[in-house]
Short mmCIF file of C-alpha atoms in Angstrom, two decimals:
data_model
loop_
_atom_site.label_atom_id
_atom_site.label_comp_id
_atom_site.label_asym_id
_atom_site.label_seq_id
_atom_site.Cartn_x
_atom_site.Cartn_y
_atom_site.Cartn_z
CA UNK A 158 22.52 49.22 37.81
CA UNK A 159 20.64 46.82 35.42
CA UNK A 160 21.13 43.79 37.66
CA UNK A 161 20.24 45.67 40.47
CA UNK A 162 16.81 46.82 38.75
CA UNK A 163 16.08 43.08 38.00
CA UNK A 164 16.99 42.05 41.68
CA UNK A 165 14.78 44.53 43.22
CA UNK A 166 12.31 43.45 41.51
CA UNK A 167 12.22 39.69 42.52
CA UNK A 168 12.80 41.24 46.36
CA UNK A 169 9.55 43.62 45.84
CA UNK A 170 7.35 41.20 43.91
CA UNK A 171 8.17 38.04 45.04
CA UNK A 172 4.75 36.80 45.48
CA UNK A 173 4.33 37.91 42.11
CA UNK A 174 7.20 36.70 40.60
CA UNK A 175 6.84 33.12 42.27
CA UNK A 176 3.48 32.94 40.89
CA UNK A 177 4.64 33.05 37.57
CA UNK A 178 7.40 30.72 38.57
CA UNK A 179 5.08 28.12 39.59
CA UNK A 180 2.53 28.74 36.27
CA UNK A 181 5.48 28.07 34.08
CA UNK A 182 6.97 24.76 36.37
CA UNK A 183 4.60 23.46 35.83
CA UNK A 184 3.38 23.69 32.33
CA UNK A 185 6.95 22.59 31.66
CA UNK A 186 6.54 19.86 33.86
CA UNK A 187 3.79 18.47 31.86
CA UNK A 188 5.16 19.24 28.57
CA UNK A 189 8.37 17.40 29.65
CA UNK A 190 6.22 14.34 30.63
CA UNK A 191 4.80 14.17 27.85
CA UNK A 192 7.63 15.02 25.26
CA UNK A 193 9.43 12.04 27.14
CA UNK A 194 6.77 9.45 27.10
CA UNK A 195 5.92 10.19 23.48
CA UNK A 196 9.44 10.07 22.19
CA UNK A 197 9.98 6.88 24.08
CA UNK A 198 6.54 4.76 23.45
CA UNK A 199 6.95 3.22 20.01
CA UNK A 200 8.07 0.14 21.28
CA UNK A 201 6.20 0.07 25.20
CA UNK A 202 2.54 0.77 23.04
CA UNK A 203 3.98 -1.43 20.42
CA UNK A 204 4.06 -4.57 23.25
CA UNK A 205 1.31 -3.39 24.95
CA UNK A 206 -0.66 -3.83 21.41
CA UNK A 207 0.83 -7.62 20.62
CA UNK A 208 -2.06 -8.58 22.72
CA UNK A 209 -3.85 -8.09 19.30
CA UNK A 210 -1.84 -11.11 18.25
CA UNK A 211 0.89 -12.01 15.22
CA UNK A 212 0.35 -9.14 12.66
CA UNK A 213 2.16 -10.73 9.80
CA UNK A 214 1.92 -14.02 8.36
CA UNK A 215 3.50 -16.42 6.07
CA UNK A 216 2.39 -18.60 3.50
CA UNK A 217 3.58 -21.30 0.66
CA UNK A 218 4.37 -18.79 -2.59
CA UNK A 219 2.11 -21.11 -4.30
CA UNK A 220 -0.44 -22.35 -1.95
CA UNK A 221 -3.52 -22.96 -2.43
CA UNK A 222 -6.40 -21.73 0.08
CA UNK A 223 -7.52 -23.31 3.00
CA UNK A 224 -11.35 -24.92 3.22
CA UNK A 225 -13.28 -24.78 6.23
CA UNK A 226 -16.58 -25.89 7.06
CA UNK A 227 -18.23 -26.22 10.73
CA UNK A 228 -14.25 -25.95 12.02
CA UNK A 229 -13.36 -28.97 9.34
CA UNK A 230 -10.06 -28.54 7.20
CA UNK A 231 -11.82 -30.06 4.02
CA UNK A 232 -8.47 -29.41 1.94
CA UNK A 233 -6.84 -32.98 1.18
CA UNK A 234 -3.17 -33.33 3.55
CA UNK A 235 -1.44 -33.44 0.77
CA UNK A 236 -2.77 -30.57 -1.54
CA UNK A 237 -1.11 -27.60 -2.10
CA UNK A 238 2.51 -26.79 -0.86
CA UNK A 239 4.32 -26.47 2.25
CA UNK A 240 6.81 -24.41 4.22
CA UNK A 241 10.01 -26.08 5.64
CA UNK A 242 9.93 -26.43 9.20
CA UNK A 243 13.96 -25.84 9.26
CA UNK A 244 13.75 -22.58 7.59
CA UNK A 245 11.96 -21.41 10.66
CA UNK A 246 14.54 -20.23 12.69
CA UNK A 247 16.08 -17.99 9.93
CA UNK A 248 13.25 -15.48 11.28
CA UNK A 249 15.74 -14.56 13.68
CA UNK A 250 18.55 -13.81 10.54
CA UNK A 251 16.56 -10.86 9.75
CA UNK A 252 18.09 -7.24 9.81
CA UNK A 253 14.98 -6.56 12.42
CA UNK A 254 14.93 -9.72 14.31
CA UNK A 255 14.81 -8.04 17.49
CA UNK A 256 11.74 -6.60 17.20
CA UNK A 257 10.27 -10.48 16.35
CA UNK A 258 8.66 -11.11 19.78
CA UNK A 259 7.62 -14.75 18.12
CA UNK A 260 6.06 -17.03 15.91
CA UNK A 261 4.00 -19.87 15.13
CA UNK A 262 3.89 -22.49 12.55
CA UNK A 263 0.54 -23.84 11.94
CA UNK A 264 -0.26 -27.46 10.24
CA UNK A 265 -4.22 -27.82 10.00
CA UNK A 266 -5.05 -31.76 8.51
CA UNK A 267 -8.03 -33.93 8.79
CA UNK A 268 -7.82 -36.78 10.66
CA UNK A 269 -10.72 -39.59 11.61
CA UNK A 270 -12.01 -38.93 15.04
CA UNK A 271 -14.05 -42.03 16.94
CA UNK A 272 -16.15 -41.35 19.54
CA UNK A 273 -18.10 -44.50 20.79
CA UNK A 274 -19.55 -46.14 17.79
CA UNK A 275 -19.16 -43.43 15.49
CA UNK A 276 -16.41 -42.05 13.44
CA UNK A 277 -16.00 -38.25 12.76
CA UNK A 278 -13.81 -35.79 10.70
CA UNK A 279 -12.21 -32.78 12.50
CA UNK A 280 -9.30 -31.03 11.97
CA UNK A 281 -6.06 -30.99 14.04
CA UNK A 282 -4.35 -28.15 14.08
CA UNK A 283 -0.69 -28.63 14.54
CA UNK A 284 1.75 -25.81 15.82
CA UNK A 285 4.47 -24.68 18.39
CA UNK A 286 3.00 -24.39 22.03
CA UNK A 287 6.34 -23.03 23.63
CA UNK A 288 9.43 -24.31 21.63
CA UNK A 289 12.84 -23.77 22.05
CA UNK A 290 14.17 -22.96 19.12
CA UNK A 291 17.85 -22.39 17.78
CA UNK A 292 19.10 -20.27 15.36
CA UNK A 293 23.60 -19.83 15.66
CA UNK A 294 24.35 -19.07 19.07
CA UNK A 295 20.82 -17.91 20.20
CA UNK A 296 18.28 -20.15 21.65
CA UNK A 297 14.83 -18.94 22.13
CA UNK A 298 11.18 -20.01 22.95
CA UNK A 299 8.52 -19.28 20.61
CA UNK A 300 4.61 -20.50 20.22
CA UNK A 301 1.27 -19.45 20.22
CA UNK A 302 1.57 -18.62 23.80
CA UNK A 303 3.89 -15.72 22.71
CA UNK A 304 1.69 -15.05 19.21
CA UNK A 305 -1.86 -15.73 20.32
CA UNK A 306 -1.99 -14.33 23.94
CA UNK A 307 -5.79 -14.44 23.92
CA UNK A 308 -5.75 -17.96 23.94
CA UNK A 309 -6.80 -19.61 27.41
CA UNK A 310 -6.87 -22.68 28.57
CA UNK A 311 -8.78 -24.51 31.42
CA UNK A 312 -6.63 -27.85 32.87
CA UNK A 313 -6.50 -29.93 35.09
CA UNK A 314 -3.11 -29.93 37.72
CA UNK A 315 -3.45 -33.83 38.70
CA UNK A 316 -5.24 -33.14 41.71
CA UNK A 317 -8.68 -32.07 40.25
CA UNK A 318 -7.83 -28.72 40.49
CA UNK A 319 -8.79 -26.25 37.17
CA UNK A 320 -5.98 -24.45 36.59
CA UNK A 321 -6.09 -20.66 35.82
CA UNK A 322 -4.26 -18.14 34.23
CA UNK A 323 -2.54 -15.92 36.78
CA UNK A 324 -2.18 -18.54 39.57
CA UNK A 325 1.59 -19.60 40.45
CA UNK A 326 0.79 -23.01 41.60
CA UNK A 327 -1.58 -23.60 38.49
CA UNK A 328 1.05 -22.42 36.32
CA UNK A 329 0.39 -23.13 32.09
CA UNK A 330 3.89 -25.22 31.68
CA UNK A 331 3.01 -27.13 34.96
CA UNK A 332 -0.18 -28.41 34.13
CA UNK A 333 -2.55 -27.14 30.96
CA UNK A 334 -0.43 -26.32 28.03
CA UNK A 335 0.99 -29.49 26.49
CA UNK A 336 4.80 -29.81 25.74
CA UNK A 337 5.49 -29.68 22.63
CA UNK A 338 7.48 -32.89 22.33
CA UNK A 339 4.10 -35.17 23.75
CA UNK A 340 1.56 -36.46 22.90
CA UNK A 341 -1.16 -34.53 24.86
CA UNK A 342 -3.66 -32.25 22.93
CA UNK A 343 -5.53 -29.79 23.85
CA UNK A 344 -9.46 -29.92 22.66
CA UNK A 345 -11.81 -27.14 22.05
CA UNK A 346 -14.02 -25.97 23.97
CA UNK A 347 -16.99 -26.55 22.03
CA UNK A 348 -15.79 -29.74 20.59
CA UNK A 349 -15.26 -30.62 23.88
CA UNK A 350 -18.68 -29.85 25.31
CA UNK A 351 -20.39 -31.59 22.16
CA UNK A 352 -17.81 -34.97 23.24
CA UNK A 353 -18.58 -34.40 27.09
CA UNK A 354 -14.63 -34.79 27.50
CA UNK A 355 -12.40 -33.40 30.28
CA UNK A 356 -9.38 -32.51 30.83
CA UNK A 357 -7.21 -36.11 31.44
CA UNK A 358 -10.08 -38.15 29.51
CA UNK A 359 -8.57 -39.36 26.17
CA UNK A 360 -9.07 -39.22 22.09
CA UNK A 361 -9.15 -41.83 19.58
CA UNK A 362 -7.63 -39.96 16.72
CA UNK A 363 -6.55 -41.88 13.79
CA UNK A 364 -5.63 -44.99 15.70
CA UNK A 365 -4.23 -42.68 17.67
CA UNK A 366 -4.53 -42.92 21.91
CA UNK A 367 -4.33 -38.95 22.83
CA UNK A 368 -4.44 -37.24 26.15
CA UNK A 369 -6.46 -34.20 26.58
CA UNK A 370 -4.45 -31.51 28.98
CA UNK A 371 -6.80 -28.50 28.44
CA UNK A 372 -9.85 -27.39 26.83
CA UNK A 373 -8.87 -24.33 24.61
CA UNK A 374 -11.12 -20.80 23.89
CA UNK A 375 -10.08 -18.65 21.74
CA UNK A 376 -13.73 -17.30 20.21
CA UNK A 377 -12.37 -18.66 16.75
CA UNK A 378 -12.72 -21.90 14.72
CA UNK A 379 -10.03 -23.37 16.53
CA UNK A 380 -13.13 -23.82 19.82
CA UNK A 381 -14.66 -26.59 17.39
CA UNK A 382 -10.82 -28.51 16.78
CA UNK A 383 -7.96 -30.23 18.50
CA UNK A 384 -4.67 -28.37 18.82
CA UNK A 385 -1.45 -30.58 18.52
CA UNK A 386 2.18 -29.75 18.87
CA UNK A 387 3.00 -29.63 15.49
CA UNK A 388 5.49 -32.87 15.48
CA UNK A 389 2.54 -34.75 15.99
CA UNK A 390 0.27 -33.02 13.12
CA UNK A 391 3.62 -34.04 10.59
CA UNK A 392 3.39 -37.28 11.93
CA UNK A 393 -0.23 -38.04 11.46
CA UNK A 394 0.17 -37.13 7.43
CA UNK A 395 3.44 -38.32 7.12
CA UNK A 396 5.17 -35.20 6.07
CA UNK A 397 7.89 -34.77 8.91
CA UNK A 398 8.77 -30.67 8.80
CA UNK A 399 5.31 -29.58 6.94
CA UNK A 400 4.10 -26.17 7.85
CA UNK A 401 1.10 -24.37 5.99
CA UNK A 402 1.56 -21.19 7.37
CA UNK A 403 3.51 -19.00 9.83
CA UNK A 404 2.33 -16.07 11.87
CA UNK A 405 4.39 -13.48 13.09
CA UNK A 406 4.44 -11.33 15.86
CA UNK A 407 6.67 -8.10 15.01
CA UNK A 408 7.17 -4.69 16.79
CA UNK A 409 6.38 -2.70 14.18
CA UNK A 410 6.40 1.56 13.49
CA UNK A 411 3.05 2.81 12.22
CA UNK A 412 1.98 3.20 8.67
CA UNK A 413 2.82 6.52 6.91
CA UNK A 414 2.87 7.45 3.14
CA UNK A 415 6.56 6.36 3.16
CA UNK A 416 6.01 2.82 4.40
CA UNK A 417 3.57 1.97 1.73
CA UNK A 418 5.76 3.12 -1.14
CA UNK A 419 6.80 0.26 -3.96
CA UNK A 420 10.60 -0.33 -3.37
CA UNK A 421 11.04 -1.53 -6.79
CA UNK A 422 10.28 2.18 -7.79
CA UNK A 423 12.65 3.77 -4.93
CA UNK A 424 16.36 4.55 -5.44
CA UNK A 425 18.83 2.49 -4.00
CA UNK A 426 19.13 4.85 -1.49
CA UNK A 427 15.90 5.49 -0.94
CA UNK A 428 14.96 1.95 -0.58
CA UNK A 429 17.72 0.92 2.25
CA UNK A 430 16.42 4.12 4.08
CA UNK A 431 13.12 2.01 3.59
CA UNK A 432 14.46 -1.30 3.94
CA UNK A 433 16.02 -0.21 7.32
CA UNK A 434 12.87 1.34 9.15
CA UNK A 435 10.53 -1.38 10.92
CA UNK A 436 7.48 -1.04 8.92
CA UNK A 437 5.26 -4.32 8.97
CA UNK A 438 6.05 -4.01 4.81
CA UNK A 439 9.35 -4.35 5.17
CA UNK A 440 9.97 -6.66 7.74
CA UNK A 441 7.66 -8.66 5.65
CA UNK A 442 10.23 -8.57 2.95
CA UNK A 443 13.13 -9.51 4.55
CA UNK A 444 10.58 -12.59 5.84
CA UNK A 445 10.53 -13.37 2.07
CA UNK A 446 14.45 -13.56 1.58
CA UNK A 447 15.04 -15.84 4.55
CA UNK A 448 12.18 -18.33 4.20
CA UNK A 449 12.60 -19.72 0.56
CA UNK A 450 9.31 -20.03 -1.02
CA UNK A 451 7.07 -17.71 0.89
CA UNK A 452 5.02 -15.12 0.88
CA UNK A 453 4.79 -12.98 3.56
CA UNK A 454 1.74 -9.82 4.04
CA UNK A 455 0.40 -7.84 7.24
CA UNK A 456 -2.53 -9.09 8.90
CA UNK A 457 -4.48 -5.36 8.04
CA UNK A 458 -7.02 -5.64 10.93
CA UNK A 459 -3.91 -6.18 13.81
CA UNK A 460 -1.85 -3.63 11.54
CA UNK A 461 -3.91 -0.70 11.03
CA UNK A 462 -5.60 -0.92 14.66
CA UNK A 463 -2.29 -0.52 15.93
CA UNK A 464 -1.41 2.39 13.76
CA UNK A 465 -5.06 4.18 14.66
CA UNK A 466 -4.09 3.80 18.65
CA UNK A 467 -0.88 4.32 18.76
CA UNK A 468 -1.28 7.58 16.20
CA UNK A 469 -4.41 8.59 18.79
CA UNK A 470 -2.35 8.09 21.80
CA UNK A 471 0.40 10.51 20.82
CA UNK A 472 -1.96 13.22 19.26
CA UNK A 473 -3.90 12.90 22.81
CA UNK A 474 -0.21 13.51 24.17
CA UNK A 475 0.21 16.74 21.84
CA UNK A 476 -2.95 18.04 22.43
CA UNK A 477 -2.39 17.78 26.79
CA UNK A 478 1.12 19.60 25.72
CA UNK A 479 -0.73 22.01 23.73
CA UNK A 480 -3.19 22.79 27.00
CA UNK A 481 -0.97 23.09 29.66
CA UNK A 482 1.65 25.34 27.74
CA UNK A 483 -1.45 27.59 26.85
CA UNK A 484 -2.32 27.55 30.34
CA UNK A 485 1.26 28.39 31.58
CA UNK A 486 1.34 31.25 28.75
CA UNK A 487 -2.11 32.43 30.09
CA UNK A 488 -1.16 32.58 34.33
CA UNK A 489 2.41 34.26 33.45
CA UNK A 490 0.59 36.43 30.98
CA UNK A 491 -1.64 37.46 33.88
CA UNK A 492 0.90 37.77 36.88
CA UNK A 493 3.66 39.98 34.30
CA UNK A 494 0.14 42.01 33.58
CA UNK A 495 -0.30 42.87 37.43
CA UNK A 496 3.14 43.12 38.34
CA UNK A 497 3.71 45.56 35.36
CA UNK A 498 1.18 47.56 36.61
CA UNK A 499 1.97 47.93 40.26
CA UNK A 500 5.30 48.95 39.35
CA UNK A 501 3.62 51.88 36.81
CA UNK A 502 5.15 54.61 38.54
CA UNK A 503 8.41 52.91 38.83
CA UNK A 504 8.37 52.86 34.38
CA UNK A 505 7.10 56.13 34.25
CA UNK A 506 10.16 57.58 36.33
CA UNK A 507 12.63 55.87 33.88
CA UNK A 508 11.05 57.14 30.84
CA UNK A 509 11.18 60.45 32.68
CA UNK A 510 14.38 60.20 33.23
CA UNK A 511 15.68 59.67 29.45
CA UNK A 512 14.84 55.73 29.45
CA UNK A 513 13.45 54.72 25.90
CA UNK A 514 11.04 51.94 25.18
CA UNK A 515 14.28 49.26 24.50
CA UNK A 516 15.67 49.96 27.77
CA UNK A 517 12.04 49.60 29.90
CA UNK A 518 11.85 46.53 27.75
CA UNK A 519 14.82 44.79 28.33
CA UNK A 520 14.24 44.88 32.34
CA UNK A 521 11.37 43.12 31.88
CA UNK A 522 11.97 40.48 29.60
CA UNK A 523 15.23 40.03 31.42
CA UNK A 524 12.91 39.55 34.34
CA UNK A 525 10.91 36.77 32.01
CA UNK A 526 14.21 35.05 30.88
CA UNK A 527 15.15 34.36 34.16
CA UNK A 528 11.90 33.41 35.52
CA UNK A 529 12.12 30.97 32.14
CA UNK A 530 15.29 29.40 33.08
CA UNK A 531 14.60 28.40 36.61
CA UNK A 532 10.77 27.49 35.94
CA UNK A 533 12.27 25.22 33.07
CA UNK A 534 14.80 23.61 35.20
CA UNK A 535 12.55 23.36 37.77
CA UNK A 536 9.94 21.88 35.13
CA UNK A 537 11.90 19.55 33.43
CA UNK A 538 13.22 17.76 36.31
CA UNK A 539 9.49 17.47 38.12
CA UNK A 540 8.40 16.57 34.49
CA UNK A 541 11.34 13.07 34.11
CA UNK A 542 9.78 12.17 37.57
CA UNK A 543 6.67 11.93 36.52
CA UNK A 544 7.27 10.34 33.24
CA UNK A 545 9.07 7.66 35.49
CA UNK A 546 6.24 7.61 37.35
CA UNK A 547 4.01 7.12 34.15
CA UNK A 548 6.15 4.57 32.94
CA UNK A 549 5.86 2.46 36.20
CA UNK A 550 2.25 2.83 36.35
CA UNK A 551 0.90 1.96 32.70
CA UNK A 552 3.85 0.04 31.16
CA UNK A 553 5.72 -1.50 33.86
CA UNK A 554 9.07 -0.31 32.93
CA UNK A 555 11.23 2.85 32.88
CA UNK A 556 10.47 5.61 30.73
CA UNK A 557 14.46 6.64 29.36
CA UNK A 558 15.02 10.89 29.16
CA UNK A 559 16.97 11.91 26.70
CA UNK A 560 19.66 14.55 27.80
CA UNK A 561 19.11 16.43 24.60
CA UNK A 562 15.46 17.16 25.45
CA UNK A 563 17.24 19.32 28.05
CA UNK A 564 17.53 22.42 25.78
CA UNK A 565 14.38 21.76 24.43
CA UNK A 566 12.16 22.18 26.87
CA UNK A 567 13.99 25.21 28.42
CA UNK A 568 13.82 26.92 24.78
CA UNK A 569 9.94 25.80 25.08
CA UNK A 570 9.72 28.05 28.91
CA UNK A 571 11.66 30.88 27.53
CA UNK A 572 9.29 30.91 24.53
CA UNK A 573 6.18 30.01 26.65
CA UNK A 574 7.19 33.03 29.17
CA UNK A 575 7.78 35.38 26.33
CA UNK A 576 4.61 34.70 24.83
CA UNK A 577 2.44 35.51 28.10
CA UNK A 578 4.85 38.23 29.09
CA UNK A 579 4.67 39.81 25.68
CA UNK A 580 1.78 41.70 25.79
CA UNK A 581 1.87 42.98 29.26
CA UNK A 582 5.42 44.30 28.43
CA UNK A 583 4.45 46.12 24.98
CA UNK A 584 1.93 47.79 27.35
CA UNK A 585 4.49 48.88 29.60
CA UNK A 586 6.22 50.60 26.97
CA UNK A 587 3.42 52.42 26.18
CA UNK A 588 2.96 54.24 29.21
CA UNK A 589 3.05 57.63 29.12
CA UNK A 590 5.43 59.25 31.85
CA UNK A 591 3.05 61.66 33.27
CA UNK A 592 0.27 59.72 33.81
CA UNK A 593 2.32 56.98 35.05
CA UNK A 594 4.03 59.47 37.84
CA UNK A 595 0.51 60.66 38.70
CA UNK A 596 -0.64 57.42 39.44
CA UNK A 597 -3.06 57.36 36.73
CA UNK A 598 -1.36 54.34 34.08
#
């Protein structure tokens, strides 16, 4: 008899009942979406954001600090100390070393610039352009092209073409980036205006015949210098395998009150539980034990502007949940409302009849739990199609489901459906049998 109640009902109020349906697919659908995205973008925001640049960076232990006036290095080459070029690749030994995306070692020195009849200083800024490097088994290719993506450059391809970013036949390794095992420079761009050089003109640095392959921008100090692979910076000073500092791109997880803990307070436990999450601090750490003589610290602008969007983005994610739940709750709360009282006469003949107010409401939320299953199956599968669809879109790749959200988000529609069917139903219960019959509920 009690199925039979609950299927007359669907055949009598189906317009009703698909109503609902709908309302709750798609709240689902959106919560689903969004549950999936936001459980799954650490690491797609994360690359999105290392167009900010390296957020860490590395530095002699005992180094002293860099001098710069009008873009000069006025430090002396051989003050202060340096890191070891062949500790480099031990970046990659770290316990996180798959979330490095790169790095690049910097060398800034001084070196005697003639232009004509006169003789300037600027500084020459040594570093890694696109390098192969090798640590074991694993070679990769690292540079400021990975670490500084703002960075352009303007070259020329050999025909008197400019070459551009974005252009396949003007690509960077074919024409404007220099390799890192030449002797071609690249010159910036407001050095480059004050010289009046081009792209293929040359530079007579410290005796030195150099080819210019690019003029650089970057908004930054390095506009007024020359950038060098860094083999030729060592060379210049005579300190083959110098490096003055190291930056570090990292995919990193935001800051929270754990992160910035001391772990020489924490428990051994405590601290691997620390030691193993990718927090910029600890990453920075384990930069420490691999590079002997360093000291490693988060760039805080790059850090904490990822943490702000990234924390933003996912609260803007919570809050469209939030919405379209409450609007889900809100249409089934209003179609249970009118279908409960259409079928007024139909509860006041039960409770007539001997039915209590358990009985009249177990039809109906019986009703709502089924309406809950097949609006969440419904939902969750039109929800993973459009997080696909919102993974293709904004990040390029494929946003993963995870099977266990399953459950979830149809204990979220039987909850949601409760919730708008709740009230409707305790009204229901309420009606008094004699009224109901008379038509008057």
């Amino acid at each position: 008899m009690f199925p039979r109640l609950v299927y007359e009902s669907f055949r009598h109020q189906g317009r009703r009942k698909l109503l609902a349906g709908i309302a709750i697919t798609l709240g689902v659908a959106v919560a689903t979406a969004m549950i999936a995205v936001a459980t799954d973008i650490g690491d797609k925001i994360n690359r999105e954001l290392r167009s900010y640049g390296a957020n860490l960076l590395i530095t002699p232990q005992e180094d002293t600090l860099d001098v710069e006036i009008g873009g000069v290095n006025l430090k002396p080459p051989s003050d202060g100390t340096f890191l070891n070029e062949l500790d480099l690749p031990k970046i990659r030994g770290t316990f996180w070393h798959n979330n490095i995306v790169g790095f690049s070692p910097m060398l800034p020195v001084t070196v005697k610039l003639k232009n004509g009849n006169s003789v300037e200083d600027v500084t020459m800024l040594g570093t890694y352009f696109s390098e192969p490097v090798r640590f074991g088994k694993e070679t990769f290719t690292t540079g400021v092209r990975n670490t500084h993506p703002w960075w352009t450059v303007k070259g020329s391809c050999g025909d008197g073409r400019l070459a551009r970013p974005g252009r396949v036949e003007d690509s960077p390794a074919a024409c404007n980036w220099p390799n890192d095992d030449s002797q071609n420079v690249l010159i910036g761009e407001r050095l480059s205006a004050r010289l009046a050089k081009q792209p293929g003109d040359t530079l007579d640095v410290a005796g030195r015949q150099l080819t210019i392959s690019g003029i650089l921008s970057t908004g930054s100090s390095e506009d007024d210098q020359i950038v060098a692979p860094l083999a030729l910076a060592q060379e210049i000073i005579g300190r083959p395998g110098a490096v003055r500092r190291v930056y570090v791109s990292a995919l990193t997880k935001p800051q929270d009150a754990f992160a910035v803990q001391d772990p020489n307070t924490m428990t051994p436990e405590v601290r691997d539980r620390w030691y193993c999450s990718p927090y910029v601090q600890s990453i920075a750490l384990q930069l420490e034990e691999v590079i002997p003589h360093s000291h490693a610290e988060q760039i805080r602008q790059v850090a904490q502007n990822e943490g702000t969007v990234l924390s933003r983005i996912k609260g803007l994610m919570l809050l469209v949940t939030f919405a379209a739940l409450l609007a889900s709750a809100l249409a089934v709360s209003a179609a249970m409302a009118t279908a409960i009282f259409e079928r007024r006469v139909e509860v006041g003949l039960m409770k007539a009849l001997g039915a209590g107010s358990f009985a009249v409401s177990t039809i109906f939320f019986a009703e709502a739990l089924l309406l809950a299953i097949v609006g969440g199956v419904a939902g969750f599968f039109a929800g993973a199609l459009l997080a696909r669809q919102i993974g293709r879109s904004i990040f390029n790749s494929q946003i993963s489901i995870d099977p266990v959200l399953f459950p979830i988000i149809i204990a979220i529609a039987v909850l949601v459906t409760f919730a708008g069917s709740a009230a409707a139903i305790r009204r229901a219960v309420k009606f008094d049998p004699v009224f109901a019959l008379r038509g008057e509920g």
